[in-house]
Structure formats: structure tokens, C-alpha cells
Tab-separated table of N, CA and C in Angstrom:
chain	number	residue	atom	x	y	z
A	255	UNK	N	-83.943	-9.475	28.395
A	255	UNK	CA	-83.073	-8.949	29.409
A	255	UNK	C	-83.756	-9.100	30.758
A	256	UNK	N	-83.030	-8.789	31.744
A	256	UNK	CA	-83.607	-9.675	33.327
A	256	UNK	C	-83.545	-8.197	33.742
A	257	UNK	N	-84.394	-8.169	34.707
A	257	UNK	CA	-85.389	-7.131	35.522
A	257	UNK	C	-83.863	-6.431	35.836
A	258	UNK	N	-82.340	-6.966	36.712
A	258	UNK	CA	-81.314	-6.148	37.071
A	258	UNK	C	-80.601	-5.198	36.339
A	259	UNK	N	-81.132	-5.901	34.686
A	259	UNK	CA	-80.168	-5.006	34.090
A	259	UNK	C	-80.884	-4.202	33.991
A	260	UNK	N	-82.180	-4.046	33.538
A	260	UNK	CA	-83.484	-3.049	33.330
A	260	UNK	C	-83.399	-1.697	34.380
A	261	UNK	N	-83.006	-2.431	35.638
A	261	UNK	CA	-82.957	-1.488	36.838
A	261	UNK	C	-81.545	-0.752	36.749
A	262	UNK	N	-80.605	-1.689	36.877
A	262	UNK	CA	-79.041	-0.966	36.131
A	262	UNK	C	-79.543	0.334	35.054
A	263	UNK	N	-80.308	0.140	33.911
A	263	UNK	CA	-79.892	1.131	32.870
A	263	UNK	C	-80.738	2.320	33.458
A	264	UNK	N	-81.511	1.972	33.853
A	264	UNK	CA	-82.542	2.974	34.533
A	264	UNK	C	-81.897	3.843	35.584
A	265	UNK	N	-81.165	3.449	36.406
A	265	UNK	CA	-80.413	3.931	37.599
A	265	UNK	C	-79.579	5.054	36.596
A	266	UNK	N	-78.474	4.484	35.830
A	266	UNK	CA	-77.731	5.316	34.904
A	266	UNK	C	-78.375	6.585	33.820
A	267	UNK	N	-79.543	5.997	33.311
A	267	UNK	CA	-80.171	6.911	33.211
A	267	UNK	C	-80.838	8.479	33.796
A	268	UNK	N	-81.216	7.660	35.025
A	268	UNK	CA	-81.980	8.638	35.585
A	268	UNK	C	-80.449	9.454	36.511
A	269	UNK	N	-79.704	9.163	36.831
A	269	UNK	CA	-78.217	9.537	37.144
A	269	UNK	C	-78.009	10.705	35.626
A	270	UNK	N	-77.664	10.465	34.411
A	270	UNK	CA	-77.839	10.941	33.450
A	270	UNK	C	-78.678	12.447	33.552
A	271	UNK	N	-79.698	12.050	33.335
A	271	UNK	CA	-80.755	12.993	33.348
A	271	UNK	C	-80.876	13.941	34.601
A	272	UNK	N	-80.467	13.200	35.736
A	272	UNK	CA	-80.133	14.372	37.050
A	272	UNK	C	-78.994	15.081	37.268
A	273	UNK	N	-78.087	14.835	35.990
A	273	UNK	CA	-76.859	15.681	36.035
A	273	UNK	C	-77.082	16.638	34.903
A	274	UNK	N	-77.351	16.585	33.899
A	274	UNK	CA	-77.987	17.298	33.168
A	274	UNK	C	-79.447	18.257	33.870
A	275	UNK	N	-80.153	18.100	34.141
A	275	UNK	CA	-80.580	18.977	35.211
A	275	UNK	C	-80.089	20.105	35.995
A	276	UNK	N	-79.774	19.189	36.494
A	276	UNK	CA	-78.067	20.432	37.914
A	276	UNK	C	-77.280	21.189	37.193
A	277	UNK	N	-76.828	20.866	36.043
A	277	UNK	CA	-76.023	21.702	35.233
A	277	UNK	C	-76.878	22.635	34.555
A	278	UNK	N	-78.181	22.373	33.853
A	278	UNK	CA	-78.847	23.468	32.974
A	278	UNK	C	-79.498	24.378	34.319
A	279	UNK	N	-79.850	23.821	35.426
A	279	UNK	CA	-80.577	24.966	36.437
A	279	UNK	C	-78.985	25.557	37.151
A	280	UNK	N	-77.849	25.526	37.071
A	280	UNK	CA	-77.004	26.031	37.514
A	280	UNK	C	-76.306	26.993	36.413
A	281	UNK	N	-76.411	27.059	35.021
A	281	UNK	CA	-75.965	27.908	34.283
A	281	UNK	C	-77.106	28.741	33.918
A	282	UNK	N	-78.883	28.486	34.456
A	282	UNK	CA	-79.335	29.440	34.373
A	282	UNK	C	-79.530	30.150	35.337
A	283	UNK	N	-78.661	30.029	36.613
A	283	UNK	CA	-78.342	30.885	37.978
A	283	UNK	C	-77.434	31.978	37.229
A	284	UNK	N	-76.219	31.227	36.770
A	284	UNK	CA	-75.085	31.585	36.446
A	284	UNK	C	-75.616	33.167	35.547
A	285	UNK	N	-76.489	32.634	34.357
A	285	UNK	CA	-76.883	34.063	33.402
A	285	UNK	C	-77.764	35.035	34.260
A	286	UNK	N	-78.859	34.350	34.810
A	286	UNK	CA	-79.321	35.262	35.715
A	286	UNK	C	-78.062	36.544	37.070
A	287	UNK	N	-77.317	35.960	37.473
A	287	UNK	CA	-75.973	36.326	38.166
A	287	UNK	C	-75.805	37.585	37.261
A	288	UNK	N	-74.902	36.919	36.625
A	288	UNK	CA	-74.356	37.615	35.386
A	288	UNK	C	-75.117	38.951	34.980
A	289	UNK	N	-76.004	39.219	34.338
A	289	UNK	CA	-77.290	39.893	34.038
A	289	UNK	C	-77.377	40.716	35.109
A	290	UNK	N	-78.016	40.399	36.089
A	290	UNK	CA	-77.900	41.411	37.211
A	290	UNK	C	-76.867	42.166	38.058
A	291	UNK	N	-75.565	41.516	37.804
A	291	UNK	CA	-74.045	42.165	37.941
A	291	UNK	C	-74.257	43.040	36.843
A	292	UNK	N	-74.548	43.248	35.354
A	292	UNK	CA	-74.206	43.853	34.240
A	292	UNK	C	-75.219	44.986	34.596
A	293	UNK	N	-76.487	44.441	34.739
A	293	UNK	CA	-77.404	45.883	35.140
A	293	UNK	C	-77.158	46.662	36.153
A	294	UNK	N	-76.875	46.135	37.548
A	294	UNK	CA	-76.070	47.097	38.487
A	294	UNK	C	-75.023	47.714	38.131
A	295	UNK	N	-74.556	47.302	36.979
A	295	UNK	CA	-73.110	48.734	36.793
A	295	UNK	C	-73.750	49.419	36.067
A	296	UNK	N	-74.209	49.198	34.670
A	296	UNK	CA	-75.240	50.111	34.096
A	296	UNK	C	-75.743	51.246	34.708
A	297	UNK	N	-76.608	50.639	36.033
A	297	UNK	CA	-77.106	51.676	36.534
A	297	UNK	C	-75.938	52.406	37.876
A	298	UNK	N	-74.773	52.106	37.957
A	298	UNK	CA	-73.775	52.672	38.793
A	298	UNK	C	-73.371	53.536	38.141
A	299	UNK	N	-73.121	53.535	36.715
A	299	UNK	CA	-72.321	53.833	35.295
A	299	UNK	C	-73.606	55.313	35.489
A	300	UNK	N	-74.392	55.117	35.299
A	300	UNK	CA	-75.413	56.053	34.846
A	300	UNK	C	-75.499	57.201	36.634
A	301	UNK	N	-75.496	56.922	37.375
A	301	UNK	CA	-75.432	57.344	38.816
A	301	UNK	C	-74.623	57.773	38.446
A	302	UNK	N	-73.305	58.007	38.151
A	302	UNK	CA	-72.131	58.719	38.516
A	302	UNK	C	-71.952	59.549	37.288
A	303	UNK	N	-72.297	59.370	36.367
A	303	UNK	CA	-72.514	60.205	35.027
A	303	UNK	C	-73.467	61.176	35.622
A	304	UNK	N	-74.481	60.944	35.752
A	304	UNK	CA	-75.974	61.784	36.577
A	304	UNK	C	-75.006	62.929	37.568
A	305	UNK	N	-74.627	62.259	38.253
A	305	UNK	CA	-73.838	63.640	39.666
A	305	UNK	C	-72.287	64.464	38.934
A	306	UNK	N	-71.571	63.900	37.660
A	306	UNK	CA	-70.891	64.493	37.291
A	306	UNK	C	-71.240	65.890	36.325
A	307	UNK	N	-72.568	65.336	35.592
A	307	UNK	CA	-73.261	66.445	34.914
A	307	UNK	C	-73.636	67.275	35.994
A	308	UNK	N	-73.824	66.998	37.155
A	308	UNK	CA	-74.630	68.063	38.293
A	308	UNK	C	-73.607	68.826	38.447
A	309	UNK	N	-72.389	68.064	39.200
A	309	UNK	CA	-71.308	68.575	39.470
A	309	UNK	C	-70.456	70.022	37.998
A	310	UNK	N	-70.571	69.232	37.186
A	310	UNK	CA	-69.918	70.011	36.228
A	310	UNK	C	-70.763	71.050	35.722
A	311	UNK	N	-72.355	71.230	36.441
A	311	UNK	CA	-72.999	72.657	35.617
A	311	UNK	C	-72.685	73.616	36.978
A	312	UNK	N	-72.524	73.054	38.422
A	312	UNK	CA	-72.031	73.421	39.418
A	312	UNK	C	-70.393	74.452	39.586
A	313	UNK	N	-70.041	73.230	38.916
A	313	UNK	CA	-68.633	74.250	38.571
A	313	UNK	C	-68.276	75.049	37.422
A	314	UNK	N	-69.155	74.848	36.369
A	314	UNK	CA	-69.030	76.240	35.491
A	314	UNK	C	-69.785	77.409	36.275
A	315	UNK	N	-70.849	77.320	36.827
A	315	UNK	CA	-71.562	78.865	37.537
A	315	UNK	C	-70.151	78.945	38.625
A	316	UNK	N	-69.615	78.716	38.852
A	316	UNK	CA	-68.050	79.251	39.482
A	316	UNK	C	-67.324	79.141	39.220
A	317	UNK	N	-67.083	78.911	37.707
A	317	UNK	CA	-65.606	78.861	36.881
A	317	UNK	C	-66.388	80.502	36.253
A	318	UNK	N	-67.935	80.844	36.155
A	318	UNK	CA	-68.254	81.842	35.451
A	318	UNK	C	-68.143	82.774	36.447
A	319	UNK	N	-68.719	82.913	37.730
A	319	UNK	CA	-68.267	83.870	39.041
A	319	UNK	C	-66.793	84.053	38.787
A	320	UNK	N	-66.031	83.340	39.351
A	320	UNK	CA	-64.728	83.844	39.081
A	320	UNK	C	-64.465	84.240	38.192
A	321	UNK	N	-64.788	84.530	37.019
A	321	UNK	CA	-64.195	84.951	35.769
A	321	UNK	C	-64.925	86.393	35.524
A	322	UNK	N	-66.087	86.946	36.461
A	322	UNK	CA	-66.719	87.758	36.475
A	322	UNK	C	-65.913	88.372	37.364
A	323	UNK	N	-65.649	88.133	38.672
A	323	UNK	CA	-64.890	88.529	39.725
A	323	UNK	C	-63.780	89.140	39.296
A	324	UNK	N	-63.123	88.153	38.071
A	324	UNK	CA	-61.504	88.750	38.148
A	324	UNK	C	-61.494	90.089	37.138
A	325	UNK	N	-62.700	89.774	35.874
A	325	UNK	CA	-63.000	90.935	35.333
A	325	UNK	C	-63.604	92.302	36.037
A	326	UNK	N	-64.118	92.119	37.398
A	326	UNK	CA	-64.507	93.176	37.483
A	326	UNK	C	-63.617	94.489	38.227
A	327	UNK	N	-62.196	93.581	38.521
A	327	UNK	CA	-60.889	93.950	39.394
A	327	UNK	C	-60.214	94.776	38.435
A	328	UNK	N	-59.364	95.565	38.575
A	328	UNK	CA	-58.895	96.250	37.823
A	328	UNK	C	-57.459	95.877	38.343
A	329	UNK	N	-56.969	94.806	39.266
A	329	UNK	CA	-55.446	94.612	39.636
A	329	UNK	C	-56.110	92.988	40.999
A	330	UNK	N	-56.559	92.091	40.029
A	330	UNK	CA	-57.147	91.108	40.872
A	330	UNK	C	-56.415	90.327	42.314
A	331	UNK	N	-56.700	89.887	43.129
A	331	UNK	CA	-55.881	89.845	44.389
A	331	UNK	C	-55.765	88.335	44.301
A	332	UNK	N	-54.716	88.108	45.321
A	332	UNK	CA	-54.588	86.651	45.313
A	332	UNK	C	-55.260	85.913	45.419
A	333	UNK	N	-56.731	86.169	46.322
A	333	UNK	CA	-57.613	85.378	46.558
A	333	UNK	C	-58.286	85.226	45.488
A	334	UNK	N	-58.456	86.032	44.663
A	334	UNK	CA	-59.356	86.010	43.380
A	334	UNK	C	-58.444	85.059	42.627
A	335	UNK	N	-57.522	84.983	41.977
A	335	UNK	CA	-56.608	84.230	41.537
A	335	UNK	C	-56.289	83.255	41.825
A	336	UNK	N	-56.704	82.657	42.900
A	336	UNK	CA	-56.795	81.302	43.395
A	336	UNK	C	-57.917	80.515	43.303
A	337	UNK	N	-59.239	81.684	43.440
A	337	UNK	CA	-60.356	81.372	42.914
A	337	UNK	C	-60.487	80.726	41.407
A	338	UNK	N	-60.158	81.518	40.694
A	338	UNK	CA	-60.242	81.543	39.658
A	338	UNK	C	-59.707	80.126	39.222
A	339	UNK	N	-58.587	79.923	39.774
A	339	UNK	CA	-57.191	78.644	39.273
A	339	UNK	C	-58.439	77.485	39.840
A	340	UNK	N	-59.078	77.335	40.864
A	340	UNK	CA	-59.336	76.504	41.961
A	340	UNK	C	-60.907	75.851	40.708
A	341	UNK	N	-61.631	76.721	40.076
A	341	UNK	CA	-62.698	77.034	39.926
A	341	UNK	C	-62.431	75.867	38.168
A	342	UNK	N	-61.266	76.819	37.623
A	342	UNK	CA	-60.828	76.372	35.760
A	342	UNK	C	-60.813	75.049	36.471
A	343	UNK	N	-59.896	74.856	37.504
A	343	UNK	CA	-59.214	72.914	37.591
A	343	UNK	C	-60.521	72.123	37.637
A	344	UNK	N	-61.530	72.931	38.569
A	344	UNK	CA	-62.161	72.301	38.910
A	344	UNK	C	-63.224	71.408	37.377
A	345	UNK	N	-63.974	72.438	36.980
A	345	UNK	CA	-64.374	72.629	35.735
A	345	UNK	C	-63.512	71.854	34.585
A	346	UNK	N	-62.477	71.845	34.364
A	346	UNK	CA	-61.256	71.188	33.221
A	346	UNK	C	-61.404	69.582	33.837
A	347	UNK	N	-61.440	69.376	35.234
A	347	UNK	CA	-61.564	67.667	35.358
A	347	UNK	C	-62.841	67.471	35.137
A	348	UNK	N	-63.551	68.144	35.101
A	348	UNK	CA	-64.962	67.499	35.377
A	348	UNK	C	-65.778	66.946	33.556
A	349	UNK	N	-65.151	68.286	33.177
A	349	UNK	CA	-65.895	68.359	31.955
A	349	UNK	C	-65.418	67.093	31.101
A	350	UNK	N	-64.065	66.729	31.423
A	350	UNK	CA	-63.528	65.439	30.826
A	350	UNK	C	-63.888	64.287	30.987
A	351	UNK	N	-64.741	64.148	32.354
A	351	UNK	CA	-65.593	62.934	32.950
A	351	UNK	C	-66.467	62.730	32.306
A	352	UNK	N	-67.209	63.772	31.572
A	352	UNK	CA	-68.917	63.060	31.301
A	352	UNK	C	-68.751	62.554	29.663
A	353	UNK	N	-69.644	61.397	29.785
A	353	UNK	CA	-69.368	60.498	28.694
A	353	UNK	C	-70.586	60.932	27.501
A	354	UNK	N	-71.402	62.300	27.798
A	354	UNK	CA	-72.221	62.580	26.915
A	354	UNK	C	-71.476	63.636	25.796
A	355	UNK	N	-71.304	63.392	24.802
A	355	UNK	CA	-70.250	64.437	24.224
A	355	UNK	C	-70.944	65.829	23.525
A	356	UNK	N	-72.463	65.722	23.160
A	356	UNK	CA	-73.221	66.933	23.624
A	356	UNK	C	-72.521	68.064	24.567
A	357	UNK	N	-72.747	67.398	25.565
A	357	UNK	CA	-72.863	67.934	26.831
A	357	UNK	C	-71.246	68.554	27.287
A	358	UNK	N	-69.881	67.846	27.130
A	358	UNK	CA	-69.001	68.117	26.612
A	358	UNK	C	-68.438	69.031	25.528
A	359	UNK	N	-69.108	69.215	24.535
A	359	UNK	CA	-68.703	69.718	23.516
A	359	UNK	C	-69.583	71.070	23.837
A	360	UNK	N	-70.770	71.504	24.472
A	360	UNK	CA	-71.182	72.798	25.033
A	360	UNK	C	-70.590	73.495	25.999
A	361	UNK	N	-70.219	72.544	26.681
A	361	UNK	CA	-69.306	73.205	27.828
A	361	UNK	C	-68.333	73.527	27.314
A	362	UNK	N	-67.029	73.115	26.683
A	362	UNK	CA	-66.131	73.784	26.071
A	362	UNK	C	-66.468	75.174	25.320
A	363	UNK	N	-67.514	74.843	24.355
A	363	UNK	CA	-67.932	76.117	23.763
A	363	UNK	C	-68.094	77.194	24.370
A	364	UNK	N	-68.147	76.958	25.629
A	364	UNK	CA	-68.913	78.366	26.529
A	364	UNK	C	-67.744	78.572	27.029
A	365	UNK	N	-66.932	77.852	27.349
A	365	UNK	CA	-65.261	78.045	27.569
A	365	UNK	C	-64.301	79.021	26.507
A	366	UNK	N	-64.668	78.346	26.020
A	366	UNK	CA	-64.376	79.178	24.793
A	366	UNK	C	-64.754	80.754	24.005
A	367	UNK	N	-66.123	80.425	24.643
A	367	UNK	CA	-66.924	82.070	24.313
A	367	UNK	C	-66.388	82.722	25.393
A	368	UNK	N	-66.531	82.505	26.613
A	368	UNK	CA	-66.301	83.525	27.938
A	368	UNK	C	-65.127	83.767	27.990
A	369	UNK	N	-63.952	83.013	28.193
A	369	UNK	CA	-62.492	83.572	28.057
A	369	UNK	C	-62.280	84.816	27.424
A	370	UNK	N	-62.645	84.910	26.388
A	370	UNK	CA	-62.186	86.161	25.307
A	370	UNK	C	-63.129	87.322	25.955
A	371	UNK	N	-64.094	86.942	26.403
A	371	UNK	CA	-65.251	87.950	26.546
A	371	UNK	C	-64.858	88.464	27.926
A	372	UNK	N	-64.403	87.378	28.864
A	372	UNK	CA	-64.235	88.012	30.770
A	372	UNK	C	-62.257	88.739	30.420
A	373	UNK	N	-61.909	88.160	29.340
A	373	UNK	CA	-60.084	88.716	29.714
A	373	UNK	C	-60.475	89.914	28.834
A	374	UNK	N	-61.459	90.517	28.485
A	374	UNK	CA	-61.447	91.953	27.429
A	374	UNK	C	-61.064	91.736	25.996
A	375	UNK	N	-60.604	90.439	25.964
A	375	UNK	CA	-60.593	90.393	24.712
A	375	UNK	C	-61.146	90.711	23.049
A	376	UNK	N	-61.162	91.571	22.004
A	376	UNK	CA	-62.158	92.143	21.454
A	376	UNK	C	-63.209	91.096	20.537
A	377	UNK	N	-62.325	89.694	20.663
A	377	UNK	CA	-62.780	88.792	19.552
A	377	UNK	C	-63.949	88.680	20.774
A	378	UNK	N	-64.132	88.255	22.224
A	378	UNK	CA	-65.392	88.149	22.346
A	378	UNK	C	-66.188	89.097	22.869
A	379	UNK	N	-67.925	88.705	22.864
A	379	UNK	CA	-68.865	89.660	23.273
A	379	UNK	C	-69.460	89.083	24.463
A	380	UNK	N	-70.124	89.805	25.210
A	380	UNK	CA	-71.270	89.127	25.883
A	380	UNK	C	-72.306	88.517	25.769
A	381	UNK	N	-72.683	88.788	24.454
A	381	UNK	CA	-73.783	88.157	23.837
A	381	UNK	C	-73.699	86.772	23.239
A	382	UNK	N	-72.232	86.380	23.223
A	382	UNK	CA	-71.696	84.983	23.039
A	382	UNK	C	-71.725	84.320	23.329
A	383	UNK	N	-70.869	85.019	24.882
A	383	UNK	CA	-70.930	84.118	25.859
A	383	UNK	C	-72.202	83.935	26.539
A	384	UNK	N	-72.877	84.791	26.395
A	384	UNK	CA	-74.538	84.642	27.061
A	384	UNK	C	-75.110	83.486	26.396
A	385	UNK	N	-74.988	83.499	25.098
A	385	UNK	CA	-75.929	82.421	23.975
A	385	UNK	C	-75.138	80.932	24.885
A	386	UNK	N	-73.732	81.039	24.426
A	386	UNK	CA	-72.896	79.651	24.872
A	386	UNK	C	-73.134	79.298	25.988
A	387	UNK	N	-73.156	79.840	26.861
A	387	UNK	CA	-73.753	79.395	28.253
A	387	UNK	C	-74.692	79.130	28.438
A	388	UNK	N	-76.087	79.141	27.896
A	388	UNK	CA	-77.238	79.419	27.711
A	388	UNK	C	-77.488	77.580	27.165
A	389	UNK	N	-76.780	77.726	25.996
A	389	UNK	CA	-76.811	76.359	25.484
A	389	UNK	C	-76.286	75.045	26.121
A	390	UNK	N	-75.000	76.019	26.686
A	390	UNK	CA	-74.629	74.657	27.709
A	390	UNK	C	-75.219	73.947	28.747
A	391	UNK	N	-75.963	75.313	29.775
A	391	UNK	CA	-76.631	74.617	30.854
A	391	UNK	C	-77.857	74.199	30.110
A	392	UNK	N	-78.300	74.164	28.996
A	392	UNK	CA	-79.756	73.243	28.292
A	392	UNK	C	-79.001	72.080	28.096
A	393	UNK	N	-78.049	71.809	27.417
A	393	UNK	CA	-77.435	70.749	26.993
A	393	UNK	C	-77.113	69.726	28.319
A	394	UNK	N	-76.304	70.072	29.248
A	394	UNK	CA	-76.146	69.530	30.354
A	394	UNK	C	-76.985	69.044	31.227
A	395	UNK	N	-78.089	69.914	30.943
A	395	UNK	CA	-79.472	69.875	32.176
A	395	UNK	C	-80.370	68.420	31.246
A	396	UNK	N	-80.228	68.494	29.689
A	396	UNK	CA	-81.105	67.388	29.195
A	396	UNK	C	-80.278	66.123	29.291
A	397	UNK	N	-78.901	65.839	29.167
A	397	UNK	CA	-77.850	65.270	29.512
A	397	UNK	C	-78.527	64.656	30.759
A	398	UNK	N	-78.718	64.870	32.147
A	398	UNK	CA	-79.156	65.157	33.166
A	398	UNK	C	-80.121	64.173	33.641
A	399	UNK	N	-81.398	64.711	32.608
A	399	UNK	CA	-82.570	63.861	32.351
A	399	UNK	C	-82.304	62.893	32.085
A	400	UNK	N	-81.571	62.590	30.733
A	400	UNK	CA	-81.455	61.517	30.169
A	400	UNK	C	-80.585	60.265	30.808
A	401	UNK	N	-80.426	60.190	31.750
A	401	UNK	CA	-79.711	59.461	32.752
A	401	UNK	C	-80.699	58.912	33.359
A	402	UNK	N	-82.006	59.406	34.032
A	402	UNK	CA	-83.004	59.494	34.812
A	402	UNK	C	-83.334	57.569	34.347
């Protein structure tokens, strides 16, 4: 074969081999991309989980004030009653946000203990709701950490 074609296959070749190149260093941009889009939500995902647990041990100590407040009224006033409404909503969205179900499933419990215990109810005690609450803000607070 004569030196042109030699240079011909070579040209095509090395054409070959420089497109293959460009393509494998451009799909390992592409995973790298990728990868670091996936870890920034991860850690967005985890940020906003982190301030909803804050938020939601925030609004049970004033879903629990108000519920102390309205128990301690003997004919509660509007403001208390708005409190109170302002305090449950608040607490009822929040607790539905966090994706730790621990942490979820304590908070209800203490929902559950204190109601009966702040409306006079005889099924609950204070000592219930003391334990349930007790457990919740541990549960929530390690919840918390574990985001960190």
C-alpha cells in the first residue's frame, strides 16, 4: 500500500479515536453533573427535614402552653381559643412533614396523651402525658441529630 493511503487510514483513525475521547470525557462530566445535582438535594432534603423537626418540637411547647392555658380557664376567652386553634394547626401540619416516622409517631403519642389529660378527661393523667412528651422531645431532638 502507498504512503496516501497509510496517511488516509491514519487520519480516520485518529478522527475515530478523537471522537471516542470527546464522548467518554463528556459523559464523565455528564455523571459527575448528575452526582452532584443528586447530592445537593440530599443535602436540601436533609436541611429542610432538620428545621421541620426544629420547627415541630417548637410548636408542640405551644400546642402544650395553650392546652395548659385553656385548662387552667375555667370559661376560656377568645384569645385563648384562637391560641389554641392557631397552635393544634400549627403542630397538625408540621408533624405530617417530617419524614422520620419515629419522630412522627411520638409526637402523635403525646397528642394523644395530653388531650385527655389538658380537656379533664379521666382516661388521662399527667404522668402520661409527662412520660409522652418526654419521649417525644428525645425522639425528635435525636431525629434532629441524625440529619446533622
Amino acid at each position: 500500500m502507498s504512503t496516501a493511503v497509510w496517511g488516509f487510514i491514519g487520519v480516520v483513525v485518529g478522527g475515530l479515536l478523537t471522537v471516542a475521547a470527546q464522548a467518554t470525557a463528556e459523559s464523565l462530566r455528564a455523571r459527575a453533573a448528575a452526582r452532584a445535582r443528586q447530592e445537593q438535594r440530599e443535602r436540601a432534603s436533609q436541611e429542610f427535614q432538620r428545621e421541620t423537626l426544629i420547627e415541630l418540637q417548637a410548636a408542640m411547647a405551644d400546642y402544650r402552653e395553650a392546652l395548659c392555658r385553656d385548662r387552667s380557664q375555667i370559661l376560656p376567652s377568645r384569645s385563648t381559643e384562637a391560641q389554641l386553634s392557631a397552635a393544634r394547626s400549627r403542630y397538625q401540619m408540621l408533624v405530617h412533614r417530617v419524614s422520620s416516622s419515629a419522630a412522627r409517631e411520638a409526637a402523635l403519642a403525646w397528642e394523644a396523651a395530653a388531650l385527655p389529660w389538658f380537656q379533664g378527661d379521666d382516661s388521662g393523667t399527667a404522668a402520661a402525658e409527662s412520660e409522652a412528651w418526654e419521649t417525644a422531645m428525645r425522639v425528635t431532638g435525636e431525629a434532629v441529630r441524625a440529619t446533622d
